[in-house]
Coordinates of C-alpha atoms and ligand atoms in Angstrom, one line a residue:
X1 CA 16.9 9.6 -50.2
X2 CA 20.7 9.3 -50.4
X3 CA 22.7 10.9 -53.1
X4 CA 24.7 8.3 -54.9
X5 CA 28.5 8.9 -54.9
X6 CA 29.5 8.2 -58.5
X7 CA 32.8 6.5 -58.0
X8 CA 33.3 6.1 -61.7
X9 CA 33.1 9.9 -62.2
X10 CA 35.2 10.7 -59.2
X11 CA 37.8 8.2 -60.4
X12 CA 37.7 9.7 -63.9
X13 CA 38.4 13.1 -62.3
X14 CA 41.4 11.8 -60.4
X15 CA 42.7 10.2 -63.6
X16 CA 42.3 13.5 -65.5
X17 CA 44.2 15.3 -62.8
X18 CA 47.0 12.6 -63.0
X19 CA 47.1 13.0 -66.8
X20 CA 47.3 16.8 -66.4
X21 CA 50.1 16.5 -63.8
X22 CA 52.0 14.0 -66.0
X23 CA 51.9 16.3 -69.0
X24 CA 53.6 19.0 -67.0
X25 CA 56.4 16.9 -65.5
X26 CA 60.0 17.1 -66.7
X27 CA 60.0 13.3 -67.6
X28 CA 57.6 10.4 -68.0
X29 CA 56.8 8.2 -64.9
X30 CA 56.8 4.4 -65.5
X31 CA 54.8 1.8 -63.7
X32 CA 56.0 -1.9 -63.8
X33 CA 53.3 -4.5 -63.2
X34 CA 54.3 -8.0 -62.2
X35 CA 51.8 -10.7 -62.9
X36 CA 52.5 -14.3 -61.8
X37 CA 50.4 -17.2 -63.1
X38 CA 47.2 -17.4 -65.1
X39 CA 44.4 -16.2 -62.7
X40 CA 41.8 -14.9 -65.1
X41 CA 40.6 -12.1 -62.8
X42 CA 44.2 -10.9 -62.3
X43 CA 44.7 -10.8 -66.0
X44 CA 41.7 -8.5 -66.4
X45 CA 42.9 -6.2 -63.6
X46 CA 46.4 -6.0 -65.1
X47 CA 45.0 -5.2 -68.5
X48 CA 43.0 -2.4 -67.0
X49 CA 46.0 -1.1 -65.0
X50 CA 48.2 -1.1 -68.1
X51 CA 45.6 0.6 -70.3
X52 CA 44.8 3.3 -67.7
X53 CA 48.5 3.9 -67.0
X54 CA 49.1 4.6 -70.7
X55 CA 45.9 6.7 -71.0
X56 CA 47.3 8.9 -68.2
X57 CA 50.5 9.5 -70.3
X58 CA 52.8 7.2 -68.3
X59 CA 54.8 4.2 -69.4
X60 CA 53.6 0.8 -68.5
X61 CA 56.1 -2.1 -68.3
X62 CA 54.3 -5.5 -68.1
X63 CA 56.2 -8.5 -66.6
X64 CA 54.5 -11.9 -66.7
X65 CA 56.0 -14.9 -64.9
X66 CA 54.5 -18.4 -65.4
X67 CA 52.4 -20.1 -62.7
X68 CA 55.4 -22.4 -61.8
X69 CA 57.7 -19.4 -61.0
X70 CA 59.6 -19.9 -57.8
X71 CA 59.8 -17.4 -54.9
X72 CA 63.3 -16.7 -56.1
X73 CA 62.1 -15.9 -59.6
X74 CA 59.6 -13.4 -58.3
X75 CA 62.1 -11.8 -55.9
X76 CA 64.8 -11.6 -58.6
X77 CA 62.4 -9.8 -60.9
X78 CA 61.4 -7.4 -58.2
X79 CA 65.1 -6.8 -57.4
X80 CA 65.9 -6.0 -61.1
X81 CA 63.0 -3.5 -61.2
X82 CA 64.2 -2.0 -57.9
X83 CA 67.6 -1.4 -59.6
X84 CA 66.1 -0.1 -62.8
X85 CA 66.3 3.8 -62.8
X86 CA 63.6 3.9 -65.4
X87 CA 61.0 2.3 -63.1
X88 CA 59.1 4.6 -60.7
X89 CA 56.5 2.2 -59.3
X90 CA 56.3 -1.6 -58.9
X91 CA 52.9 -3.3 -58.6
X92 CA 52.9 -6.9 -57.7
X93 CA 49.5 -8.2 -58.7
X94 CA 47.9 -10.3 -55.9
X95 CA 47.0 -13.0 -55.1
X96 CA 50.2 -14.9 -56.0
X97 CA 49.8 -18.6 -57.0
X98 CA 49.7 -21.0 -54.1
X99 CA 53.0 -21.9 -52.5
X100 CA 54.5 -18.3 -53.0
X101 CA 54.9 -16.1 -49.9
X102 CA 53.1 -12.8 -50.7
X103 CA 54.3 -10.8 -47.8
X104 CA 58.0 -11.8 -48.4
X105 CA 57.7 -10.8 -52.0
X106 CA 56.1 -7.5 -51.1
X107 CA 58.9 -6.8 -48.7
X108 CA 61.4 -7.1 -51.6
X109 CA 59.9 -4.0 -53.2
X110 CA 61.9 -0.8 -52.7
X111 CA 59.6 1.3 -50.5
X112 CA 60.3 4.3 -52.8
X113 CA 58.6 2.3 -55.6
X114 CA 55.9 0.7 -53.4
X115 CA 52.9 2.3 -55.2
X116 CA 50.5 -0.1 -53.5
X117 CA 51.6 1.1 -50.2
X118 CA 51.8 -2.4 -48.8
X119 CA 55.4 -2.7 -47.5
X120 CA 56.2 -2.4 -43.8
X121 CA 58.0 0.8 -44.5
X122 CA 54.9 2.4 -46.1
X123 CA 52.7 1.1 -43.3
X124 CA 55.1 2.6 -40.7
X125 CA 55.2 5.9 -42.4
X126 CA 51.4 6.0 -42.5
X127 CA 51.3 5.2 -38.8
X128 CA 54.0 7.9 -38.0
X129 CA 52.2 10.5 -40.1
X130 CA 55.2 10.8 -42.4
X131 CA 54.9 11.5 -46.1
X132 CA 54.8 8.3 -48.2
X133 CA 52.9 6.1 -50.5
X134 CA 49.5 5.2 -49.1
X135 CA 47.4 2.1 -49.9
X136 CA 45.1 2.7 -52.9
X137 CA 41.7 1.5 -51.9
X138 CA 41.6 3.3 -48.5
X139 CA 42.9 6.5 -50.2
X140 CA 40.0 6.1 -52.6
X141 CA 37.6 5.9 -49.6
X142 CA 38.9 9.3 -48.2
X143 CA 38.6 10.9 -51.6
X144 CA 35.0 9.7 -52.0
X145 CA 34.1 10.9 -48.5
X146 CA 35.5 14.3 -49.4
X147 CA 33.5 14.3 -52.7
X148 CA 30.4 14.1 -50.6
X149 CA 31.3 16.3 -47.6
X150 CA 33.9 18.7 -48.9
X151 CA 37.7 18.8 -48.1
X152 CA 37.3 19.3 -44.3
X153 CA 36.4 16.0 -42.6
X154 CA 37.7 17.1 -39.2
X155 CA 35.6 16.0 -36.2
X156 CA 33.5 13.5 -38.2
X157 CA 32.8 10.2 -36.5
X158 CA 34.1 7.4 -38.7
X159 CA 33.3 3.7 -38.1
X160 CA 35.4 1.3 -40.2
X161 CA 34.1 -2.2 -40.2
X162 CA 37.0 -4.6 -40.8
X163 CA 40.6 -4.5 -39.6
X164 CA 42.5 -6.0 -42.6
X165 CA 46.0 -4.9 -43.5
X166 CA 44.8 -4.1 -47.0
X167 CA 41.8 -2.0 -46.2
X168 CA 40.4 -1.6 -42.6
X169 CA 43.6 -0.6 -40.7
X170 CA 45.0 1.9 -43.4
X171 CA 41.5 3.4 -43.9
X172 CA 41.3 4.1 -40.2
X173 CA 44.8 5.7 -40.2
X174 CA 43.9 7.8 -43.2
X175 CA 40.7 9.1 -41.7
X176 CA 42.6 9.8 -38.5
X177 CA 45.0 11.9 -40.5
X178 CA 42.0 13.9 -41.7
X179 CA 41.2 14.7 -38.0
X180 CA 38.3 12.4 -37.8
X181 CA 37.4 10.4 -34.7
X182 CA 37.8 6.9 -35.8
X183 CA 36.5 3.6 -34.5
X184 CA 37.7 0.3 -36.0
X185 CA 35.2 -2.5 -35.6
X186 CA 35.6 -6.2 -36.5
X187 CA 34.1 -9.6 -36.0
X188 CA 34.4 -9.5 -32.2
X189 CA 32.9 -6.0 -31.8
X190 CA 29.9 -5.9 -29.4
X191 CA 26.8 -4.1 -30.6
X192 CA 28.1 -3.4 -34.0
X193 CA 24.8 -2.1 -35.2
X194 CA 24.6 0.5 -32.4
X195 CA 28.2 1.5 -33.0
X196 CA 27.5 2.0 -36.8
X197 CA 24.6 4.3 -35.9
X198 CA 27.1 6.7 -34.3
X199 CA 29.0 7.1 -37.6
X200 CA 28.9 10.2 -39.8
X201 CA 31.0 8.2 -42.2
X202 CA 30.5 4.4 -42.3
X203 CA 33.1 2.3 -44.1
X204 CA 32.1 -1.4 -44.3
X205 CA 35.1 -3.5 -45.5
X206 CA 34.2 -7.0 -44.6
X207 CA 33.2 -9.1 -47.6
X208 CA 29.7 -10.1 -46.4
X209 CA 26.9 -9.4 -48.9
X210 CA 24.3 -6.8 -47.7
X211 CA 25.4 -7.1 -44.1
X212 CA 24.8 -3.4 -43.2
X213 CA 21.1 -2.7 -43.0
X214 CA 19.3 0.6 -43.2
X215 CA 18.7 0.7 -39.4
X216 CA 22.5 0.5 -38.8
X217 CA 22.9 3.9 -40.6
X218 CA 22.5 7.3 -38.9
X219 CA 20.1 9.4 -40.9
X220 CA 22.1 11.5 -43.3
X221 CA 25.4 9.6 -42.9
X222 CA 27.9 8.9 -45.7
X223 CA 28.3 5.2 -46.5
X224 CA 31.5 4.3 -48.4
X225 CA 31.0 0.6 -49.2
X226 CA 34.3 -1.2 -49.8
X227 CA 32.9 -4.7 -50.0
X228 CA 32.6 -6.6 -53.3
X229 CA 30.6 -9.8 -53.1
X230 CA 29.3 -12.0 -55.9
X231 CA 25.8 -13.4 -55.3
X232 CA 23.4 -15.5 -57.3
X233 CA 21.1 -13.5 -59.5
X234 CA 18.4 -15.9 -60.7
X235 CA 16.4 -12.8 -61.9
X236 CA 19.0 -12.4 -64.6
X237 CA 18.7 -16.0 -65.7
X238 CA 19.8 -19.4 -64.6
X239 CA 23.3 -19.6 -63.2
X240 CA 23.8 -15.8 -63.4
X241 CA 25.5 -13.7 -60.7
X242 CA 25.9 -10.1 -59.8
X243 CA 28.1 -8.0 -57.5
X244 CA 26.8 -6.4 -54.3
X245 CA 28.5 -4.5 -51.5
X246 CA 28.6 -5.1 -47.8
X247 CA 25.8 -2.5 -47.4
X248 CA 22.3 -3.5 -48.4
X249 CA 22.0 -0.6 -50.9
X250 CA 18.2 -0.6 -51.2
X251 CA 17.7 -0.7 -47.4
X252 CA 20.4 2.0 -46.7
X253 CA 19.6 4.4 -49.6
X254 CA 16.5 5.9 -48.0
X255 CA 18.4 6.6 -44.7
X256 CA 21.9 7.7 -45.7
X257 CA 22.8 11.1 -46.9
X258 CA 25.3 9.8 -49.5
X259 CA 26.1 6.2 -50.5
X260 CA 28.5 4.5 -52.9
X261 CA 27.0 1.9 -55.3
X262 CA 28.7 -1.5 -55.9
X263 CA 29.9 -1.8 -58.5
X264 CA 30.9 1.7 -59.5
X265 CA 31.8 3.1 -56.1
X266 CA 35.1 2.4 -54.3
X267 CA 36.2 -0.1 -57.0
X268 CA 37.2 2.4 -59.8
X269 CA 39.1 4.5 -57.2
X270 CA 41.7 1.8 -56.6
X271 CA 43.4 2.1 -60.0
X272 CA 43.0 5.9 -60.1
X273 CA 44.9 6.1 -56.8
X274 CA 47.5 3.7 -58.1
X275 CA 48.2 6.1 -61.0
X276 CA 48.3 9.0 -58.5
X277 CA 50.8 7.1 -56.4
X278 CA 53.0 6.4 -59.4
X279 CA 53.3 10.1 -60.1
X280 CA 54.0 10.8 -56.4
X281 CA 56.6 8.0 -56.3
X282 CA 58.3 9.5 -59.5
X283 CA 58.3 13.0 -57.9
X284 CA 59.9 11.8 -54.6
X285 CA 62.5 9.6 -56.3
X286 CA 63.5 12.0 -59.1
X287 CA 63.4 15.2 -56.9
X288 CA 60.5 16.8 -58.8
X289 CA 57.8 18.9 -57.1
X290 CA 54.6 17.1 -56.4
X291 CA 52.0 18.6 -58.7
X292 CA 49.5 20.8 -56.7
X293 CA 46.5 19.2 -58.4
X294 CA 47.3 15.8 -56.7
Ligands
NAD1 P1 39.6 -9.4 -45.1 O1 38.9 -10.8 -45.2 O2 41.1 -9.4 -45.1 O3 39.1 -8.7 -43.8 C1 37.7 -8.7 -43.5 C2 37.6 -8.0 -42.1 O4 36.2 -8.0 -41.8 C3 38.4 -8.7 -41.0 O5 39.2 -7.7 -40.4 C4 37.3 -9.2 -40.0 O6 37.6 -8.9 -38.7 C5 36.1 -8.3 -40.4 N1 34.8 -9.1 -40.2 C6 34.6 -10.4 -40.6 N2 33.3 -10.7 -40.2 C7 32.8 -9.6 -39.6 C8 31.6 -9.4 -38.9 N3 30.6 -10.3 -38.9 N4 31.4 -8.2 -38.4 C9 32.3 -7.2 -38.4 N5 33.5 -7.4 -39.0 C10 33.8 -8.6 -39.6 O7 39.0 -8.6 -46.4 P2 39.6 -7.3 -47.1 O8 40.7 -7.6 -47.9 O9 39.7 -6.2 -46.1 O10 38.4 -6.9 -48.0 C11 37.1 -6.6 -47.5 C12 36.1 -6.4 -48.6 O11 36.5 -5.4 -49.4 C13 36.0 -7.6 -49.6 O12 34.7 -7.8 -50.0 C14 36.9 -7.3 -50.7 O13 36.5 -7.9 -51.9 C15 36.7 -5.8 -50.8 N6 37.8 -5.1 -51.4 C16 37.4 -4.1 -52.3 C17 38.4 -3.4 -52.9 C18 38.1 -2.4 -54.0 O14 38.8 -2.0 -54.8 N7 36.8 -1.9 -53.9 C19 39.8 -3.6 -52.6 C20 40.1 -4.5 -51.6 C21 39.1 -5.2 -51.0

């Protein structure tokens, strides 16, 4: 029976290290969060980010533009934050309302303040193996894999399912940087199940509920489930729903060595890694040493 990787606990440990690091810095890092429009889920995410930033001892600057904000309004705000010496990190909450060009807005963020690691400059630095700000969710996946297997992941066979810019591709590059042997699979991959069975670390990042079955998993493997899918849950009452991952947890749990639950696995790591990136961005920009605990 697999050991559950408690993402909530690992994320709390990362946040505690961030708070410890912040308390020893010569100044207080600040994260600016930009929210455009009224998407209820985005409001919840932003509230959590603001709260956790402050709990870690950092300043949080919240900017809210109305749903009818233009591309120029968004870009002007980002440009003001780029020029503000008090701001260390800029997080543009996605998705933006329809009609706004997300990638163009992201590209306006000064790469030195790109705490989501989504600009072309950050992606390029990751590919080149240069120091920089890494995307948060994939960074969380690596930290969770290390929490199960220890710091040294070298030589592990990793299969990432999904090749998105946000998760699949950067996750592959980050595991490669850990000296893993990485295969990126996707919707056109042949014999996906057979390929998954070669993985010491399996990282489904697709968005298909319970797609990965127990017989896709090599006995003893680590499953880091990125997927978040809302499905009907009639057992909880009429019209109720619940969240599940891309892995069929009940089916995979008896086979895997370690597995992340959904919710409570990769999800909590994303904000924790955002806070970590804010400290790293502040250190790079202000010429401070990066705290060893990070
Ligand atoms: P995406 O839709 O951009 O990418 C999905 C990828 O899956 C694509 O590259 C596609 O090629 C691949 N794919 C689709 N069907 C497939 C199939 N049948 N077999 C193999 N591969 C297939 O999605 P994304 O943004 O990468 O997100 C993936 C999942 O991760 C979603 O459920 C999302 O909600 C979740 N997610 C979670 C977090 C978190 O904090 N835990 C963060 C980001 C995304």
